Structures are given as C-alpha cells and as structure tokens.
XYZ file of C-alpha atoms in Angstrom:
529
model
C -2.151 20.366 65.353
C -2.500 18.772 62.141
C -5.470 20.199 59.745
C -7.175 17.617 57.737
C -6.850 18.193 53.771
C -10.345 18.468 52.220
C -11.548 15.574 50.283
C -11.386 16.060 46.287
C -14.655 16.992 44.984
C -16.290 14.330 42.661
C -16.242 14.779 38.603
C -20.171 15.605 39.366
C -19.202 18.211 41.984
C -16.320 19.752 39.460
C -18.744 19.782 36.490
C -20.993 21.682 38.477
C -18.619 24.544 39.661
C -17.577 24.502 36.435
C -21.110 25.789 34.983
C -21.426 27.768 37.880
C -18.437 29.711 36.328
C -19.712 29.766 33.348
C -23.140 31.559 33.624
C -21.400 33.785 35.989
C -18.782 35.033 33.469
C -20.086 33.885 30.118
C -18.068 36.349 27.376
C -14.705 35.028 29.264
C -16.137 31.385 29.251
C -16.436 31.565 25.417
C -13.414 33.606 24.257
C -11.898 30.495 26.865
C -13.319 27.876 25.000
C -12.494 29.370 21.591
C -8.816 30.106 22.111
C -7.693 27.960 24.631
C -7.941 24.526 22.751
C -6.622 25.421 19.328
C -3.559 27.196 21.007
C -3.187 23.138 22.803
C -3.804 21.476 19.381
C -1.128 23.846 18.191
C 1.728 23.685 20.748
C 0.976 19.678 20.688
C 0.946 19.437 16.859
C 4.291 21.536 17.154
C 5.967 19.552 19.283
C 4.824 15.743 17.325
C 6.144 17.139 14.083
C 9.580 17.795 15.671
C 9.715 13.904 15.899
C 10.174 11.180 13.046
C 6.964 10.885 12.356
C 6.106 14.856 11.997
C 5.830 14.563 7.961
C 2.932 11.549 8.740
C 0.782 14.098 10.284
C 1.777 17.379 8.169
C 1.149 15.362 5.122
C -1.989 14.127 6.482
C -2.946 18.037 7.324
C -1.900 19.178 3.902
C -4.189 16.475 1.889
C -7.266 17.198 3.855
C -6.811 20.912 2.438
C -3.840 23.318 1.262
C -4.151 25.633 3.331
C -3.616 23.614 6.171
C 0.340 23.228 4.958
C 0.358 26.797 6.397
C -1.345 26.470 9.450
C 0.174 23.197 10.894
C 3.448 24.122 12.332
C 6.088 22.191 10.469
C 9.012 20.091 11.340
C 12.565 20.949 10.660
C 11.967 21.596 6.604
C 11.112 24.666 5.527
C 8.764 25.951 2.638
C 9.443 24.974 -0.877
C 10.026 28.451 -2.825
C 12.120 26.866 -5.921
C 10.020 25.931 -8.642
C 10.293 21.958 -9.866
C 13.466 20.644 -12.116
C 11.669 21.890 -15.565
C 12.207 18.945 -18.487
C 11.727 20.819 -21.705
C 11.351 17.290 -23.671
C 8.456 16.279 -21.125
C 6.771 19.438 -21.847
C 7.163 19.389 -25.793
C 5.846 15.861 -25.823
C 2.219 14.953 -26.779
C -0.798 16.015 -24.410
C -2.295 12.743 -22.756
C -5.354 12.832 -24.737
C -3.640 11.986 -27.451
C -3.322 8.901 -26.698
C -6.104 6.228 -26.437
C -6.131 3.193 -24.056
C -5.914 -0.617 -25.246
C -8.912 -2.462 -26.086
C -8.995 -5.312 -23.287
C -9.718 -8.834 -24.613
C -9.974 -12.914 -24.625
C -6.622 -14.277 -23.730
C -4.597 -14.237 -26.745
C -0.806 -16.013 -27.351
C 2.406 -15.521 -29.319
C 3.578 -18.817 -31.128
C 6.031 -18.732 -28.182
C 3.313 -19.403 -25.456
C 3.358 -15.692 -24.370
C 0.309 -13.188 -23.581
C -0.054 -10.480 -26.000
C -3.719 -9.149 -24.998
C -3.845 -5.880 -22.947
C -3.707 -6.364 -19.657
C -5.749 -4.201 -16.980
C -2.763 -3.837 -14.495
C 0.774 -4.474 -14.752
C 2.484 -4.501 -11.537
C 6.404 -4.298 -11.696
C 8.044 -5.077 -8.491
C 11.404 -2.473 -8.496
C 14.332 -5.784 -7.830
C 18.305 -5.781 -7.498
C 20.720 -8.124 -8.916
C 21.870 -9.421 -5.749
C 21.427 -13.186 -4.347
C 19.189 -11.451 -1.503
C 16.877 -9.986 -4.031
C 16.724 -13.202 -6.097
C 15.355 -15.156 -3.053
C 12.823 -12.095 -2.582
C 11.554 -12.508 -6.059
C 10.997 -16.259 -5.273
C 9.146 -15.463 -2.493
C 7.105 -12.914 -4.166
C 6.140 -15.273 -6.692
C 4.912 -17.774 -4.318
C 2.811 -15.117 -2.299
C 1.920 -13.319 -5.529
C -0.886 -10.876 -5.317
C -2.539 -12.253 -8.432
C -3.399 -15.538 -6.128
C -6.410 -13.457 -4.963
C -7.638 -13.082 -9.091
C -9.840 -15.833 -10.444
C -7.976 -17.808 -13.055
C -10.342 -16.655 -15.756
C -9.232 -13.550 -15.052
C -5.641 -13.630 -14.899
C -5.010 -12.907 -17.637
C -5.305 -9.123 -17.928
C -2.847 -8.756 -14.880
C 1.105 -9.233 -15.144
C 3.565 -8.997 -12.564
C 7.208 -8.517 -13.531
C 10.511 -7.713 -11.805
C 12.623 -4.773 -12.715
C 16.236 -5.048 -12.401
C 19.754 -3.811 -14.052
C 22.886 -6.350 -14.994
C 25.263 -8.054 -12.494
C 28.579 -6.488 -12.277
C 31.590 -7.258 -9.879
C 33.297 -4.355 -7.335
C 36.067 -4.214 -10.522
C 33.293 -3.111 -13.108
C 33.819 -7.260 -14.285
C 30.483 -8.763 -15.586
C 29.357 -11.246 -12.727
C 28.878 -14.024 -14.869
C 27.942 -16.360 -12.556
C 25.060 -14.073 -11.304
C 24.037 -13.695 -14.620
C 23.755 -17.085 -15.554
C 21.381 -17.722 -12.667
C 19.279 -14.267 -14.108
C 19.101 -16.023 -17.723
C 17.987 -19.065 -15.525
C 15.298 -17.681 -13.840
C 14.157 -15.546 -16.906
C 13.842 -18.609 -19.081
C 11.911 -20.390 -16.149
C 9.535 -17.555 -15.712
C 9.943 -15.010 -18.251
C 8.890 -12.178 -15.973
C 12.056 -10.297 -15.467
C 12.828 -6.605 -17.101
C 16.442 -5.959 -18.173
C 17.484 -2.475 -18.562
C 20.930 -1.171 -19.262
C 21.690 1.082 -16.202
C 24.915 3.177 -15.578
C 26.727 0.745 -12.965
C 24.770 -2.081 -14.041
C 22.208 -1.415 -10.966
C 21.001 1.691 -9.628
C 17.983 4.066 -8.015
C 18.554 7.340 -8.103
C 20.971 7.378 -11.702
C 18.033 6.932 -14.253
C 16.723 3.339 -13.237
C 12.952 5.021 -12.987
C 13.230 7.123 -16.112
C 14.342 4.089 -18.357
C 11.569 1.966 -16.830
C 9.271 4.560 -17.976
C 10.203 4.660 -21.409
C 10.479 0.741 -21.767
C 7.260 0.335 -20.647
C 5.666 3.241 -22.566
C 7.338 1.607 -25.720
C 6.843 -1.602 -25.043
C 10.654 -2.372 -24.750
C 9.946 -4.206 -21.169
C 8.874 -7.053 -23.087
C 5.121 -6.930 -21.847
C 1.871 -5.693 -23.027
C 0.253 -2.681 -23.348
C -2.036 -2.119 -20.136
C -4.544 0.561 -18.613
C -2.649 0.661 -15.488
C 1.344 0.666 -14.885
C 2.045 0.852 -11.337
C 5.929 0.736 -9.448
C 5.740 -1.524 -6.349
C 8.825 -1.941 -3.871
C 9.705 -5.619 -2.870
C 9.135 -4.223 0.873
C 5.274 -3.846 -0.041
C 2.253 -5.842 0.416
C -0.721 -5.447 -1.854
C -3.919 -6.086 -0.940
C -4.942 -6.535 -4.791
C -9.033 -7.299 -4.360
C -9.548 -4.010 -2.509
C -6.783 -1.940 -4.850
C -9.141 -3.399 -7.872
C -12.022 -2.314 -5.843
C -10.818 1.520 -6.226
C -9.240 1.259 -9.634
C -11.943 0.226 -11.723
C -13.754 3.215 -10.375
C -11.602 5.581 -12.124
C -11.351 6.587 -15.684
C -8.048 5.214 -17.159
C -8.385 7.277 -20.265
C -7.881 10.317 -18.427
C -4.210 11.064 -16.642
C -3.965 10.101 -13.588
C -1.097 10.022 -10.969
C -1.629 7.394 -8.289
C -0.210 6.910 -4.999
C 0.112 8.150 -1.136
C 1.729 11.246 -0.041
C 2.049 10.627 3.807
C 5.181 9.485 3.930
C 6.909 11.943 1.499
C 9.633 14.411 2.535
C 7.628 17.634 2.261
C 11.276 19.896 1.607
C 10.921 18.727 -1.801
C 8.144 19.200 -4.274
C 4.939 17.554 -4.323
C 5.188 13.672 -4.785
C 3.748 9.946 -4.108
C 6.236 8.000 -2.514
C 7.806 5.154 -3.821
C 6.110 2.005 -2.089
C 3.594 1.923 -4.969
C 3.283 4.204 -7.586
C 1.165 4.116 -10.556
C -0.059 5.949 -13.979
C -2.831 5.069 -16.512
C -1.754 4.694 -20.110
C -2.450 8.008 -21.457
C 0.044 9.529 -18.655
C 2.740 6.661 -19.070
C 2.620 7.224 -22.740
C 3.417 11.313 -22.574
C 6.148 10.581 -19.868
C 7.507 7.806 -22.414
C 7.713 10.041 -25.338
C 9.115 12.741 -23.466
C 11.846 10.605 -22.040
C 12.907 9.111 -25.160
C 13.860 12.628 -26.202
C 15.845 13.452 -23.172
C 19.860 12.953 -22.970
C 21.966 10.013 -21.222
C 23.147 12.927 -19.245
C 19.711 14.065 -18.097
C 18.810 10.701 -17.869
C 21.595 9.769 -15.482
C 21.182 12.492 -13.186
C 21.791 11.724 -9.316
C 18.091 12.324 -8.229
C 15.674 10.844 -5.642
C 13.347 8.661 -8.139
C 10.054 9.525 -6.093
C 10.936 13.367 -6.114
C 11.952 13.418 -9.778
C 8.473 11.480 -10.847
C 6.538 14.059 -8.911
C 8.353 17.007 -10.784
C 8.120 15.352 -14.334
C 3.872 15.712 -13.233
C 4.901 19.673 -13.231
C 6.296 19.602 -16.671
C 3.733 17.941 -18.333
C 2.540 18.968 -21.750
C -0.941 21.667 -21.326
C -4.065 20.665 -22.426
C -5.958 21.869 -25.357
C -7.594 24.733 -23.442
C -4.364 25.978 -22.279
C -2.683 26.238 -25.661
C -3.119 28.980 -28.178
C -4.832 27.886 -31.610
C -2.794 30.820 -33.022
C -1.137 33.969 -32.781
C -3.808 36.580 -33.602
C -6.353 34.026 -31.429
C -4.110 34.292 -28.528
C -3.673 37.844 -28.867
C -7.160 38.407 -28.767
C -8.117 36.070 -25.937
C -4.985 35.761 -23.665
C -4.722 32.724 -21.685
C -5.586 32.370 -18.037
C -2.886 32.707 -15.012
C -3.075 29.334 -14.806
C -1.928 27.979 -18.011
C 1.668 29.609 -17.508
C 3.590 26.125 -16.753
C 6.471 28.905 -14.874
C 3.918 29.952 -12.156
C 3.747 28.106 -8.713
C -0.485 26.144 -8.037
C -2.435 27.987 -6.809
C -1.510 27.630 -2.809
C 2.231 27.196 -3.445
C 4.579 24.567 -4.145
C 4.406 23.712 -0.212
C 0.995 22.729 -0.395
C -0.371 19.763 -2.617
C -1.583 21.408 -5.950
C -5.391 21.019 -7.459
C -6.279 18.288 -9.067
C -7.165 18.173 -11.947
C -4.133 20.394 -12.549
C -6.252 23.272 -14.581
C -2.999 23.459 -17.325
C -2.793 19.776 -18.040
C -6.082 18.128 -16.319
C -3.695 15.812 -14.592
C -5.479 13.919 -11.673
C -3.420 13.327 -8.461
C -5.274 10.575 -6.862
C -3.892 10.520 -3.610
C -4.828 7.185 -1.256
C -3.381 8.679 1.643
C -3.583 6.554 4.304
C -4.893 3.326 2.689
C -1.021 2.990 2.092
C 1.584 3.724 4.191
C 3.837 2.217 6.741
C 2.241 -0.447 9.311
C 4.256 0.587 12.289
C 2.569 4.561 12.366
C -0.997 3.982 14.513
C -2.945 5.747 11.871
C -2.867 4.691 9.116
C -5.348 1.970 7.510
C -3.458 -0.023 4.962
C -5.518 -1.966 3.318
C -4.686 -1.176 0.009
C -1.059 -1.553 0.496
C 1.462 -1.778 3.694
C 5.228 -1.385 3.447
C 7.832 -1.991 6.466
C 11.555 -1.839 6.780
C 10.731 -5.309 7.853
C 9.400 -6.612 4.973
C 12.984 -6.545 3.610
C 13.291 -9.188 5.026
C 11.965 -12.716 4.309
C 12.596 -14.131 7.259
C 9.517 -11.939 8.572
C 7.521 -13.102 6.074
C 7.135 -16.414 7.967
C 6.712 -15.254 11.609
C 3.599 -15.869 12.402
C 4.386 -19.481 12.287
C 7.328 -18.969 14.499
C 5.141 -16.755 16.439
C 3.461 -19.593 17.810
C 6.157 -21.276 19.785
C 6.151 -19.218 22.748
C 2.076 -19.668 22.685
C 2.562 -23.669 23.046
C 5.105 -23.292 25.172
C 3.064 -20.716 27.511
C -0.303 -23.519 26.926
C 2.563 -26.214 28.326
C 3.033 -24.446 31.186
C -0.372 -23.506 32.321
C -1.372 -27.123 31.764
C 1.223 -28.344 34.092
C 1.378 -25.633 36.686
C 0.352 -26.521 40.246
C -3.070 -25.174 41.507
C -3.603 -22.482 43.717
C -4.180 -22.409 47.396
C -7.694 -20.574 46.857
C -8.406 -22.766 44.153
C -8.170 -25.750 45.881
C -9.858 -24.508 49.084
C -13.065 -22.408 47.632
C -13.189 -24.177 44.220
C -11.847 -27.474 43.973
C -13.830 -28.786 46.601
C -17.005 -27.442 45.893
C -17.186 -28.771 42.592
C -15.573 -31.929 42.822
C -12.621 -31.627 41.288
C -10.003 -31.394 44.258
C -6.796 -33.858 44.261
C -6.253 -33.893 47.908
C -3.711 -36.429 47.559
C -1.821 -34.942 44.760
C -0.510 -31.666 44.840
C 1.105 -31.305 41.291
C -1.497 -31.847 38.839
C -0.866 -32.944 35.047
C -1.874 -33.470 31.455
C -4.480 -36.626 32.823
C -5.935 -34.414 35.353
C -6.816 -31.533 33.298
C -8.303 -33.855 30.854
C -10.184 -35.836 33.612
C -11.191 -32.360 34.810
C -12.495 -31.784 31.214
C -14.280 -34.623 31.180
C -16.013 -34.382 34.360
C -16.560 -30.589 33.495
C -18.446 -31.448 30.268
C -20.312 -34.364 31.286
C -23.611 -34.439 29.781
C -24.870 -37.052 32.065
C -25.680 -34.102 34.573
C -28.447 -30.815 33.724
C -25.329 -28.647 35.358
C -23.152 -30.018 32.747
C -24.958 -29.834 29.959
C -25.337 -26.344 30.151
C -21.752 -26.069 29.998
C -22.003 -28.213 26.912
C -24.287 -25.933 25.311
C -22.579 -23.142 26.510
C -19.339 -24.303 24.553
C -21.042 -25.105 21.825
C -23.104 -21.994 20.695
C -19.847 -20.178 21.324
C -18.057 -22.274 19.199
C -20.472 -22.797 16.612
C -21.052 -18.365 16.517
C -17.339 -18.401 15.763
C -17.414 -20.908 13.096
C -20.184 -19.151 11.123
C -18.404 -15.801 11.686
C -15.041 -17.556 9.976
C -17.442 -18.826 7.408
C -18.782 -15.444 6.849
C -15.604 -13.652 6.637
C -13.401 -16.099 4.528
C -16.820 -16.435 1.951
C -16.247 -12.775 1.714
C -12.591 -12.670 1.255
C -12.924 -15.490 -1.467
C -16.065 -13.469 -3.448
C -14.040 -12.430 -6.064
C -13.045 -15.834 -6.751
C -16.559 -17.511 -6.257
C -19.056 -15.011 -8.015
C -17.470 -12.760 -11.185
C -20.252 -11.351 -12.216
C -19.164 -8.017 -11.289
C -15.725 -8.551 -13.260
C -17.665 -9.807 -15.985
C -20.152 -6.882 -16.167
C -17.040 -4.129 -15.867
C -15.555 -6.183 -19.059
C -18.991 -5.855 -21.060
C -19.284 -2.600 -19.946
C -15.994 -1.779 -21.879
C -16.569 -3.737 -24.963
C -14.617 -6.697 -23.961
C -15.921 -9.991 -24.960
C -16.007 -12.573 -22.333
C -17.868 -15.413 -23.924
C -15.342 -17.708 -23.834
C -12.839 -15.654 -21.095
C -10.681 -17.237 -19.289
C -9.965 -20.351 -22.004
C -6.265 -21.283 -22.540
C -3.110 -21.680 -20.885
C -3.911 -19.092 -17.589
C -7.331 -20.727 -17.117
C -5.177 -24.155 -16.423
C -3.328 -22.852 -13.501
C 0.261 -22.616 -15.234
C 2.436 -20.965 -12.777
C 5.936 -20.332 -15.113
C 6.728 -19.474 -18.220
C 8.151 -22.914 -19.351
C 4.868 -24.595 -18.511
C 2.532 -22.246 -20.421
C 5.156 -22.896 -23.346
C 5.075 -26.735 -23.053
C 1.000 -27.127 -22.807
C 0.808 -24.226 -25.993
C 2.952 -26.564 -27.774
C 0.969 -29.740 -27.013
C -2.130 -27.762 -27.978
C-alpha cells in the first residue's frame, strides 16, 4: 500500500515553526543568525571573485573602506607588498600648492582667430594615426559632448585629440596619412601631435609626454582649471559631470577617476577611461616629467598604473618638510611624512584622501563611471565599453528599429485566433465571418469602430487613450525640459563664474557665440570682423 506524502507546509506554517525553534533555543538561534549569514556571504564573494568581474566587486568594497580590502576574499591577485615605482624628478618638483589656477574670463582671441582665454575644462581624447581612429574622431566631433554646453560658455571648454605621427611598417614616414592629418588639423585645429617613440604608442611614454605638453602649453592649448584624458571608447555625460566638478576646489591638488576596473595587483590607480587632474597637480607633474630622461619616459609600463604610481612620488606638503636642520632635530616629522613608508592601510588598500604627506585628494567616482555591461554600474557621469570602439555601435539605435517594424507588420497582418473570433469579435461587432485573413484595412476599420465618438462606450475609449497619451506627452516635456535646463537657464553658470571673479557682462560675444564649429570657419569670421 502506498503511503500518501504529507503536504508541504505553507509559508506561514514554516514561519510559525521557525519562531518556535527560536524561542526554544534562543542562544543557538542568535549564534546562527550572527555567524551563518556572514559565512554564506563570504563564500559567495569568494566564488564571485574568481570570475571575470571579481575585481569590480573587490574594488568597490575597498572604496567603501580600506579595511574591507583585507576582509573581502581576493581573486587571482595577491597583496601589493612592494613600494611603487619611484620617480625622484617628480618628488623634487615644486609642490602643488605653489601654483595658482588661471583666471577665467570672457572670450579672447589672437590674430589667428584662436581662443586664448583660460578654459574651465580641457578634454583630451587619446587617439591614434590609423584610418579607423580618424573616422572615430569625425564621429566624436559630430557627437561632441560640448554640444550640451550653452554657446555663451563654450569658450570655457576645449576638446582636442592626442596622437603621434604615422609611420609605415618599415619605419618610413607614411606621407599619405600625414597629409590627411595635416588637412584635418587645418580644418579643425584640434589635434595635439606628440613626438613619440615608434611614432605612436600608449605604454612607452605617451601619457608622460602628454602631461608635460599640456602642463607647459606645448599642446597648443590653453591653461585650464581641469585637464582630463578620455579614451575614445568612453561616452561622457558632460552636464552631470560638471555638476560634480564645480563642487570641487581646483586650487587643491586633485586626482580624479574611477578605481572599479583597476587591476588590484598593482598600486592604487584610476582606470584610463576618464582620468583628470587639477591645474596645480598638472603643473607639478609637468615640471617633474620635464626633468626626466627619455629613457625613463619611454620605459614600457601601463599608462594607468604609471599615473597612479606618480601620485605616490609627489613632493611633500609644507607641514611635512623640515624648515631647517635644527628645527628638524628639535621637532621630528611624523612617520607619515616619510615617502618611503607605505600608507596607513598598506599598498593593497586605497590610500587616504587627502594624503597626509602631500595633501593630494583622490576623488573616486566609483560606480558613476564604468562599463555599461556591469549590472551595478550607474554610469551617470561616463560609460565605456569595448563595443564603443566600433563606430557602427553609435548608430545601432536606428538599426534596432528594423526588427520592431517587421514585428509590427507581422502582428497587423496575422490571422485572428479562434477564441477571439468566438468570444470577443462577435460581442464587439468586429467579426468578419466571410474573411479569415485580416489585413491592414480591417485593422484600421476596427480602430475607427472602437474609437467612434458617436457612442458613449467608445467615447470612454477615446478619453482613456487621450489621457494616457497626454500624460506621457507632458512627462516627456518635463524630462526634456530638465535636460535642456543647462542651455536655457544659465543663472547657475553665471553665479558660479561671478563667484570666481569672472566678468560675465558680455559673456558669449565673439566667434564662439556665433555657432562656428570648425577652426577654419572661426578664422574666416575673425577676418571678416
């Protein structure tokens, strides 16, 4: 005889039984609640950190608090025990606090029609001399983040592309590509050409040569409060980015970026998708790099890691510098003023911010920048993806409509189901007994009958449709209105500039306000004026 199985208890019954066990053994229950969930979470994190996205979770936990770097299980990387690369020239450079930020002003032009007034932000996109990168530059110009800036204030921004020189595989100059680049420079005037080893490289000195050129003015650009290196596979939300940027003091030495995608086996650094420096920090780096030998500059090293290591080599702040030998003997400096010692939490965890020795502020955007494929990345400031390297993926929204159109046509021409014909069509008067295959005309006729305003019932349908569409329409107006707020309402911009001593009485007059998009057009308008 088969014994019937007992029915599975309901959730309420299970909760009642669990509470009874808790009352019977309160101490054991408390220990279980305190010990078991952390163990489960720990082993879950251990399993997750063995995957491809493990460093994202680990870096995010370490960014919340340095101690978590020693609690969260690591992936296939070990602790960072050795000190970072030491660059004596950076340490001997003037301290960041000795440099003043440039004063912003209204647009000023030289005799060639070029802007010469200081900028608020310089965006330098790292590019190459290949034909594919040239196409990408044209695409970036067309979809420029500066389009989100009101025209009266676009003179406060600079967008340029950083690249080397073109060589053939036999190391002869690629004259054809160089001619195209010269033509592009004449048209737009936004290329920063660097003399790099092998003509073009990323890990053999390009990042250092760029810092030196931008800090000394050899990039052909203007001084600015902020300088940012941007990868060409990064998409910026410039208005949101500026909302954060204007809350920071550019006079302070600030290093900006996101640490989520960094490889934890190296010293703390920000990933290269979007990395920035305040003007005083850039001046110190440029001065130190200018004293380095070409062998040191061109030494092969990852550009992101190298940038992070330079932050450990910065000169000490005045409070960590002895005024004299006698004073140093009487009042020894605290241990954190020794540049050879690791940070308080070691080299594995993120260093403190501000740095107690240099006063450097490391501003981590954390999940506000990152890969759009990672589920917990907010990405409201900047997003990057491997797919963004391909131009066609910028246009994928238009191509994505094709499957939807085909699906819509299929649904409009498909046969009605038998339950619909039997129970719905007859009751609503929409049945077509003499026609089993319904076409577009039949569907359109059904639409007119359903929304016929002559009947009370159909007027209710019209009212429902109208109210629904109107609510979404008004919602779109509100959303797009807020997105255009920066362009239509510039009181916040004016207040910010006035607070920094900038004359905004005639802000926007000149070439930039006229809507010129290229250097050649700007020069022509300057000559006419």
